[in-house]
Short mmCIF file of N, CA and C in Angstrom, two decimals:
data_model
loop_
_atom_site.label_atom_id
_atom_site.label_comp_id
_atom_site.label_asym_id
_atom_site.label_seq_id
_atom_site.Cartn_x
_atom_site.Cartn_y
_atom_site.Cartn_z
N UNK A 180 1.64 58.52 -32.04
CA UNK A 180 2.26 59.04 -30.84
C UNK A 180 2.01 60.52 -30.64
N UNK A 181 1.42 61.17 -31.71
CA UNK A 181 1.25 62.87 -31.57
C UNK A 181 0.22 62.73 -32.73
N UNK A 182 -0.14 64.09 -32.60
CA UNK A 182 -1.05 64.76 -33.77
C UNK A 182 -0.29 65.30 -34.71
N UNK A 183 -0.24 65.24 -36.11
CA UNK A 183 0.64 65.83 -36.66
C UNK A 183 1.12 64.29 -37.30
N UNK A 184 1.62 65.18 -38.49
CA UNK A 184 2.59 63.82 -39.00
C UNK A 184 3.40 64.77 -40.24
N UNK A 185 4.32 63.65 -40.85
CA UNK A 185 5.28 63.91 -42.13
C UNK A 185 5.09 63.83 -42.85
N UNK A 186 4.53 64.77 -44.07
CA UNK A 186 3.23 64.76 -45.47
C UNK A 186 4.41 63.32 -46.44
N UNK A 187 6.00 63.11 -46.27
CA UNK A 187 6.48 62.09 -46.42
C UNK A 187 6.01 60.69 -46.50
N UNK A 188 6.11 60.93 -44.87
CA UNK A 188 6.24 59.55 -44.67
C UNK A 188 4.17 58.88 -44.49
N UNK A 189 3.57 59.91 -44.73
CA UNK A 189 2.03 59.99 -44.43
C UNK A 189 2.03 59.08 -45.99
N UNK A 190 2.80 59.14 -47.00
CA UNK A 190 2.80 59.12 -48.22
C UNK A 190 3.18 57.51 -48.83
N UNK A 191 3.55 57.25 -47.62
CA UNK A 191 3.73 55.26 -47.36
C UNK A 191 2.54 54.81 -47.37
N UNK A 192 2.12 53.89 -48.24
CA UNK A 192 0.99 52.72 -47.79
C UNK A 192 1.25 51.50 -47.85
N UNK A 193 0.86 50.79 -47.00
CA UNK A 193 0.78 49.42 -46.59
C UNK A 193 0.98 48.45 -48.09
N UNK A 194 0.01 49.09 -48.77
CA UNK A 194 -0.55 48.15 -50.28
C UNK A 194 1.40 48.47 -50.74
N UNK A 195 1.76 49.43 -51.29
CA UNK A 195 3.36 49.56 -51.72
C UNK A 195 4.36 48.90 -50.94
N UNK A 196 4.31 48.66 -49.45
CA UNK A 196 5.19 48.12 -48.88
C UNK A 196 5.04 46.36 -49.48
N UNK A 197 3.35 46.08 -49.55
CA UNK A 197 3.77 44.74 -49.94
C UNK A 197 4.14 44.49 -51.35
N UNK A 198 4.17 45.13 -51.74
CA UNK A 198 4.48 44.91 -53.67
C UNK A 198 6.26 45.28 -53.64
N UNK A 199 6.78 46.27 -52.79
CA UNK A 199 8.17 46.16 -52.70
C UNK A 199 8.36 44.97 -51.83
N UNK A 200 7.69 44.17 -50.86
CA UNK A 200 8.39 43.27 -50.00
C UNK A 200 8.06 41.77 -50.94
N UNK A 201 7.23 41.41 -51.96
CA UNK A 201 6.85 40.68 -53.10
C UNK A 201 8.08 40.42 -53.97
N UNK A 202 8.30 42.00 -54.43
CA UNK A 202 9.52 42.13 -55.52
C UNK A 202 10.98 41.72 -54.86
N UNK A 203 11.20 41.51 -53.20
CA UNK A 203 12.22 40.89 -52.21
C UNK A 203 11.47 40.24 -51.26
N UNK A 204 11.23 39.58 -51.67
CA UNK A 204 11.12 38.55 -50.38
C UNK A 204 12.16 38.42 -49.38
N UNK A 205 13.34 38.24 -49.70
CA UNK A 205 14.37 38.08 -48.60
C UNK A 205 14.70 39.27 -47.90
N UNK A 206 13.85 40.52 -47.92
CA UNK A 206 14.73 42.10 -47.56
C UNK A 206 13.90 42.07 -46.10
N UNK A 207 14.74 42.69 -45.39
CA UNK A 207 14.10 42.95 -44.31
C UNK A 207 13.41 44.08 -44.37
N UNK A 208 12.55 44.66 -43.63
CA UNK A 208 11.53 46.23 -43.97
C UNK A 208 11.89 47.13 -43.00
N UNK A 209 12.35 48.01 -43.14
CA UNK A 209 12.99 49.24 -42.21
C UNK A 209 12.20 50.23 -41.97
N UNK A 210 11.56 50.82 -41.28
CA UNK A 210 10.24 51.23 -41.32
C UNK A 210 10.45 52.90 -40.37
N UNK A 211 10.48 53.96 -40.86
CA UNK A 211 10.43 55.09 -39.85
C UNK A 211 9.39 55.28 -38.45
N UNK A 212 9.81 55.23 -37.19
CA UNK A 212 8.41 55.53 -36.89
C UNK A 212 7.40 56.97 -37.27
N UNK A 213 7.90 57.91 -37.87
CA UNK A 213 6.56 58.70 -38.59
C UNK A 213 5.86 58.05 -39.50
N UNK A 214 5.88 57.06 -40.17
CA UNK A 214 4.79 56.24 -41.27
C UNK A 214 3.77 55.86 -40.25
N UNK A 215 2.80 55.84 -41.25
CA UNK A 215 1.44 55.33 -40.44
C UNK A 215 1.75 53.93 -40.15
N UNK A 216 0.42 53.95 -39.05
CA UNK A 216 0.68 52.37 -38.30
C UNK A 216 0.24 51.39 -38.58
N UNK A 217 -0.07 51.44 -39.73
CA UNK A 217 -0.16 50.01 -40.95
C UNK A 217 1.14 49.62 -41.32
N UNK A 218 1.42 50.44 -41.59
CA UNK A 218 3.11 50.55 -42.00
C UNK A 218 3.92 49.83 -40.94
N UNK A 219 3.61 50.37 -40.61
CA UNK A 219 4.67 50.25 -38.82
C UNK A 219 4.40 48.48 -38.72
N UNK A 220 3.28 47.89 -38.44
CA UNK A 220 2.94 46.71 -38.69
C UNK A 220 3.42 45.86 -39.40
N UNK A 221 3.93 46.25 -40.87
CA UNK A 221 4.43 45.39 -41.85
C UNK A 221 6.16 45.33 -41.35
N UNK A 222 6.56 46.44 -40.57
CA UNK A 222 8.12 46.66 -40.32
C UNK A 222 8.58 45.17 -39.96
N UNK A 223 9.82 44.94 -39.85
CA UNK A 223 10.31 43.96 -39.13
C UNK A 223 11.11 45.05 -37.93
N UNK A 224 11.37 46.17 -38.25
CA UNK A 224 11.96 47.07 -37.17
C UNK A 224 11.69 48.30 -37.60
N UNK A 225 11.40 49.15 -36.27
CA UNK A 225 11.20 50.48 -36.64
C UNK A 225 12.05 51.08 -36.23
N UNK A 226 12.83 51.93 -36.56
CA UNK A 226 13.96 52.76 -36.21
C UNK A 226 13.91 54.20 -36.68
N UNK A 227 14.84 55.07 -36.23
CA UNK A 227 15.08 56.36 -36.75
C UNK A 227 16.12 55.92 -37.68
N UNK A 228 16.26 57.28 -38.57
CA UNK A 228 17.68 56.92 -39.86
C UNK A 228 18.59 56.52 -39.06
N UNK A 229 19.27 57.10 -38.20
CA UNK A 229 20.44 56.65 -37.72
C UNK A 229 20.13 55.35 -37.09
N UNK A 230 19.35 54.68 -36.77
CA UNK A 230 19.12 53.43 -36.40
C UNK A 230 18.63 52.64 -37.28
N UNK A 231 18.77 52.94 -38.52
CA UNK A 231 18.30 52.32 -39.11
C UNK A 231 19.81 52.07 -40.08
N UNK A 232 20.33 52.70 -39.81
CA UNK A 232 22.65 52.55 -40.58
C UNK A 232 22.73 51.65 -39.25
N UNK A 233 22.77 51.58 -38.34
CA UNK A 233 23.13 51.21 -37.33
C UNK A 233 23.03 49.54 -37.67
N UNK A 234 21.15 49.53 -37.58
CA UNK A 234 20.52 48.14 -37.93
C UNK A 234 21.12 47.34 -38.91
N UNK A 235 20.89 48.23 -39.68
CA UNK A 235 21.76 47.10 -41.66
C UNK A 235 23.23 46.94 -41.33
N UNK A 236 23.79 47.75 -40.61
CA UNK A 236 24.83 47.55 -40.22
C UNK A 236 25.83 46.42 -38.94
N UNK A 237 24.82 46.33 -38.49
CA UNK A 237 25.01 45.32 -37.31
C UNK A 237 24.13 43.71 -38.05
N UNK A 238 23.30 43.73 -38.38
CA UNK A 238 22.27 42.96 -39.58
C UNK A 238 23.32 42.25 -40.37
N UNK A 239 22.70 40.70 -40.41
CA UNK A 239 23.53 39.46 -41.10
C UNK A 239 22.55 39.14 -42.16
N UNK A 240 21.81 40.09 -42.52
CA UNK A 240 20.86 40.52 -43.80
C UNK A 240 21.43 40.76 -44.46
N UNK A 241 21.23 40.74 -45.70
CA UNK A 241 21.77 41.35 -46.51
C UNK A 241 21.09 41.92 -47.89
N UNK A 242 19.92 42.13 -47.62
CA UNK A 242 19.14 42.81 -48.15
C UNK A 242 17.49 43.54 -47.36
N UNK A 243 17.40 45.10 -47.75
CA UNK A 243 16.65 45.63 -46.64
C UNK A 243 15.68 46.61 -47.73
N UNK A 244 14.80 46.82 -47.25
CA UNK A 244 13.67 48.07 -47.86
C UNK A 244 13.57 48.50 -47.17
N UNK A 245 13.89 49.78 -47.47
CA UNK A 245 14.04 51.00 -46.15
C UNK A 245 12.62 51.75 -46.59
N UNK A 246 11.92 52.23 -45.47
CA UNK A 246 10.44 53.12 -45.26
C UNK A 246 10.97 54.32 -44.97
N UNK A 247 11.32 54.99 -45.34
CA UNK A 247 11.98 56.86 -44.97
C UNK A 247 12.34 57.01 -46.04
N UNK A 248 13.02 58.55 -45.95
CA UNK A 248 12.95 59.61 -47.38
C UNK A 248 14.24 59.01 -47.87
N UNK A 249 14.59 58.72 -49.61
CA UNK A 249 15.21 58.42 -50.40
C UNK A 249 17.01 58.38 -50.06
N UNK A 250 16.59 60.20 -49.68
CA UNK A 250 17.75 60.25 -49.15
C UNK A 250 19.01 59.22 -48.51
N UNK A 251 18.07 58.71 -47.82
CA UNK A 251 18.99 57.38 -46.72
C UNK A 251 19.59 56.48 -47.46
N UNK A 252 19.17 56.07 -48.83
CA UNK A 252 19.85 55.21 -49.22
C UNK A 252 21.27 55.27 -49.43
N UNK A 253 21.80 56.25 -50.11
CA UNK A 253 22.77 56.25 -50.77
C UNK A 253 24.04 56.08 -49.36
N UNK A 254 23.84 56.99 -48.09
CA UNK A 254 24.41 56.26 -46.95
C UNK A 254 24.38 55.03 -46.36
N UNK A 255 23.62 54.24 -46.51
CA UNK A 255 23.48 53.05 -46.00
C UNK A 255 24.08 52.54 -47.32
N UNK A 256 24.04 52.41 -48.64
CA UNK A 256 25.01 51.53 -49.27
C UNK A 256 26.30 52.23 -49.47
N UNK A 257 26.90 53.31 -48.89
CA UNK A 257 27.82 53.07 -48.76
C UNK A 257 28.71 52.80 -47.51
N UNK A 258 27.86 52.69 -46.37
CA UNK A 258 28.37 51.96 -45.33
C UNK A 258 28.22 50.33 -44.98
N UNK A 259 27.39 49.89 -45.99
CA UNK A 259 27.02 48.42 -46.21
C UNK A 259 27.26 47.97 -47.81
N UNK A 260 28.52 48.63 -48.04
CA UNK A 260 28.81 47.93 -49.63
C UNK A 260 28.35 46.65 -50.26
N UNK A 261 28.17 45.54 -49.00
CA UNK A 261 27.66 44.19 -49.50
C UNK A 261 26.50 44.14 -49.57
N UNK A 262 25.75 44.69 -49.34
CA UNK A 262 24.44 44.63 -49.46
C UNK A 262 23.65 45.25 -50.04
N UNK A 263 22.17 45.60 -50.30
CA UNK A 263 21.36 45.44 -51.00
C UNK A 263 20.20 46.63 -50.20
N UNK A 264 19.92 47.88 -50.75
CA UNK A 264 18.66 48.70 -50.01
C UNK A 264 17.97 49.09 -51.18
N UNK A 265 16.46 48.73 -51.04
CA UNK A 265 15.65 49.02 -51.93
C UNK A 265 14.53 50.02 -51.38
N UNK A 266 13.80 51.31 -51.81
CA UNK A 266 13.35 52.19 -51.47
C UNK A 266 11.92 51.73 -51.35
N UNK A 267 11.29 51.81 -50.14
CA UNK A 267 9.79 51.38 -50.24
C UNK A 267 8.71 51.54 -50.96
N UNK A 268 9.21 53.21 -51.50
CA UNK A 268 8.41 54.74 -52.17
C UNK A 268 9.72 54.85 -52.93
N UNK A 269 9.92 54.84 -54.51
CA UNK A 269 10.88 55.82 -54.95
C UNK A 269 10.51 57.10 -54.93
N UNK A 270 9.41 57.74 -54.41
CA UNK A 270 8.42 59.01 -54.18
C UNK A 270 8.55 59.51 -53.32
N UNK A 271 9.28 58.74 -51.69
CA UNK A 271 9.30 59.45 -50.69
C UNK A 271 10.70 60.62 -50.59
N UNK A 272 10.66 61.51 -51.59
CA UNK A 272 11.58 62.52 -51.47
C UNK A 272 11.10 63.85 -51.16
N UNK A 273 11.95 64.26 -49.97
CA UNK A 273 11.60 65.49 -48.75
C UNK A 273 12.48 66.47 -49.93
N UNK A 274 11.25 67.74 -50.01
CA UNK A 274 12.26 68.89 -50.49
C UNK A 274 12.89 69.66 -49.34
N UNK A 275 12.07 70.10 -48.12
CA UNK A 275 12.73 70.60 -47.24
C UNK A 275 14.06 70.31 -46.76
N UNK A 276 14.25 68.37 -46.54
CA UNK A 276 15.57 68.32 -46.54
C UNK A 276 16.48 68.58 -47.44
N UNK A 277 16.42 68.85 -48.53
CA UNK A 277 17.14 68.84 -50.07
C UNK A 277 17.62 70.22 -49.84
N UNK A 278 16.67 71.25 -48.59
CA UNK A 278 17.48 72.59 -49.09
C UNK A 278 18.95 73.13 -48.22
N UNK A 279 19.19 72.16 -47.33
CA UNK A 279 20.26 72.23 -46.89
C UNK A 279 21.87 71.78 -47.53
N UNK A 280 22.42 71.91 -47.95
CA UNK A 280 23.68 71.57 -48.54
C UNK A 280 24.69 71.33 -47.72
N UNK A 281 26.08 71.02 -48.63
CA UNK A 281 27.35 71.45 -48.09
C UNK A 281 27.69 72.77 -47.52
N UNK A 282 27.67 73.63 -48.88
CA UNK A 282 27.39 75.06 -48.70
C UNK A 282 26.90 75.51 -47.66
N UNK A 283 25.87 75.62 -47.46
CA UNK A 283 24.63 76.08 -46.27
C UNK A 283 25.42 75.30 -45.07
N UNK A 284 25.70 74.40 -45.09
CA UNK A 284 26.24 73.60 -43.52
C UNK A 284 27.65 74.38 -43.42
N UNK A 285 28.51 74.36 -44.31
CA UNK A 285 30.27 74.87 -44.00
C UNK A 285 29.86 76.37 -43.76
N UNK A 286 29.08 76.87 -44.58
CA UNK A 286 28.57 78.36 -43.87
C UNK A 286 28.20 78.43 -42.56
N UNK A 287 27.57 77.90 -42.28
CA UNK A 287 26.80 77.52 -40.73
C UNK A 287 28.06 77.55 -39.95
N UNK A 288 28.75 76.62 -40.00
CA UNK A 288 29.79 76.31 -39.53
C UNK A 288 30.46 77.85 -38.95
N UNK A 289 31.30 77.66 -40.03
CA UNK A 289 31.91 79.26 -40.31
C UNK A 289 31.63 80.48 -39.72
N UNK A 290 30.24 80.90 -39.30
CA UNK A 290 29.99 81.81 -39.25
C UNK A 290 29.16 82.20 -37.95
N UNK A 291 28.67 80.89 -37.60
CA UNK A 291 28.21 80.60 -36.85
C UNK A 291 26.28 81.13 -36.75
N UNK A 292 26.05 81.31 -37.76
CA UNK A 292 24.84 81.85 -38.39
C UNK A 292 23.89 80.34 -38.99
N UNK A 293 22.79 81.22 -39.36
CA UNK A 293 21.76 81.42 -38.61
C UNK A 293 21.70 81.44 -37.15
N UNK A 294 21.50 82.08 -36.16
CA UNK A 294 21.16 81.68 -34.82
C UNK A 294 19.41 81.33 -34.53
N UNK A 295 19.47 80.44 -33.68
CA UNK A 295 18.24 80.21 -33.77
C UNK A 295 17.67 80.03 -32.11
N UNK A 296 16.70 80.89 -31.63
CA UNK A 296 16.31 81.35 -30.38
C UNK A 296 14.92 80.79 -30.13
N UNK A 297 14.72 79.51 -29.10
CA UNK A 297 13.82 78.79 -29.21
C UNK A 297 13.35 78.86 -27.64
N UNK A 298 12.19 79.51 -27.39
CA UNK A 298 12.09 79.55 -25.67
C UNK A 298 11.96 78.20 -25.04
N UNK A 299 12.42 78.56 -23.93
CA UNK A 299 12.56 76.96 -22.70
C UNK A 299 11.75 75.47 -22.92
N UNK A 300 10.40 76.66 -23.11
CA UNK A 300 9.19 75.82 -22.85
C UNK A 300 8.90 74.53 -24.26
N UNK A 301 9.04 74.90 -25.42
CA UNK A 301 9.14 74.41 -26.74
C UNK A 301 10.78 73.94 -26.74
N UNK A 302 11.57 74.61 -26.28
CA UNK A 302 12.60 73.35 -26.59
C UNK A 302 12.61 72.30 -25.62
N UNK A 303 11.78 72.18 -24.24
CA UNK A 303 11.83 71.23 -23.47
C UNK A 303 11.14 70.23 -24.09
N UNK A 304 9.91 70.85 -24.51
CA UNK A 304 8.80 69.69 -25.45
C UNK A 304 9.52 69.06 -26.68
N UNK A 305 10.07 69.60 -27.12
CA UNK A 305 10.84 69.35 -28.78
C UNK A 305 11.93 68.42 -27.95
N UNK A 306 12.33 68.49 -27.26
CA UNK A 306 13.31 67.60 -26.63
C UNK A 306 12.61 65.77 -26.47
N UNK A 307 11.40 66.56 -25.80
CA UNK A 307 10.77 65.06 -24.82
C UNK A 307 10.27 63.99 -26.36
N UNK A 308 10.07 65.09 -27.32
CA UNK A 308 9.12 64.06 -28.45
C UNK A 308 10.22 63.41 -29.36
N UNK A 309 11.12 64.09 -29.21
CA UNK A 309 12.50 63.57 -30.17
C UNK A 309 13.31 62.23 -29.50
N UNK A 310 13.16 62.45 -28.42
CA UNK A 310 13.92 61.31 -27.39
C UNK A 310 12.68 60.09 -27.69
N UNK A 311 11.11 60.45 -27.16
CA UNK A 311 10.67 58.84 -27.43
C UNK A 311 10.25 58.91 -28.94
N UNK A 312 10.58 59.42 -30.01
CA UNK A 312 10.85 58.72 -31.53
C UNK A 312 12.01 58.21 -31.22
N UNK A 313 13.00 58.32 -31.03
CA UNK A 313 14.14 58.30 -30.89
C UNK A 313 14.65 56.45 -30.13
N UNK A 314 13.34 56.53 -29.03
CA UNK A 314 13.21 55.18 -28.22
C UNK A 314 12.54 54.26 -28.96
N UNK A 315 11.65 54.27 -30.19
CA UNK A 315 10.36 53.90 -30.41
C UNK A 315 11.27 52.62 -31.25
N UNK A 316 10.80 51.24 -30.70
CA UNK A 316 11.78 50.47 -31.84
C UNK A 316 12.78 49.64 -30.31
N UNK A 317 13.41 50.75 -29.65
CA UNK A 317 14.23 49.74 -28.49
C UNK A 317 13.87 48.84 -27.17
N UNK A 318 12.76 49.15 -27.36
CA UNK A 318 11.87 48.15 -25.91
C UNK A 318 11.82 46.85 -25.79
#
């Protein structure tokens, strides 16, 4: 959908998705749309994270392999206690996201700091590409 990608989720291959979907046969495959589109292919749904809590959550599955960063798991089982999320990549872990905390967020909060000053033109674009990832999956 763009040039550019998530050195992450670039980090998915097709060959791993089938050796985790082998090791579950019964899991459904949760698939980010930033993974390549081999990937995307093997999905049974592509979603963003939050559509993807949403999915397992609304889902009479009860077991899923999620394609996105590690992170996600530990929210999705604990908003789906009955069930079952297995990591596509135990490898797909983002340091960039890791450097945000509690800390760093209740500061944020608080202080109302960092400010961050993004001209019109780039936040209109950053807008338009976030909305269709955002769509990619509901059609």
């Amino acid at each position: 959908y763009w040039e550019g990608y998530c050195p992450i989720h670039e980090n998915l291959h097709a060959e791993q998705v089938m050796r985790v979907k082998a090791a579950h046969p019964e899991a459904l495959f949760l698939a980010h749309p930033e993974c390549r589109p081999e990937v995307l292919e093997l999905a049974d749904e592509v979603r963003s994270t939050s559509g993807m809590i949403a999915y397992a959550g609304e889902s009479s599955a009860r077991e899923f392999i999620i394609g996105t960063e590690t992170g996600l798991l530990y929210p999705l089982a604990g908003a789906n206690p009955d069930k079952r999320f297995y990591p596509a990549d135990p490898h797909m872990v983002c340091p960039d996201m890791k450097k945000t905390g509690l800390k760093e967020i209740l500061e944020a909060l608080e202080t109302l700091r960092p400010e961050v000053k993004v001209p019109e033109g780039i936040r209109d674009k950053a807008k338009r590409a976030v909305e269709r990832m955002l769509g990619v999956g509901k059609g």
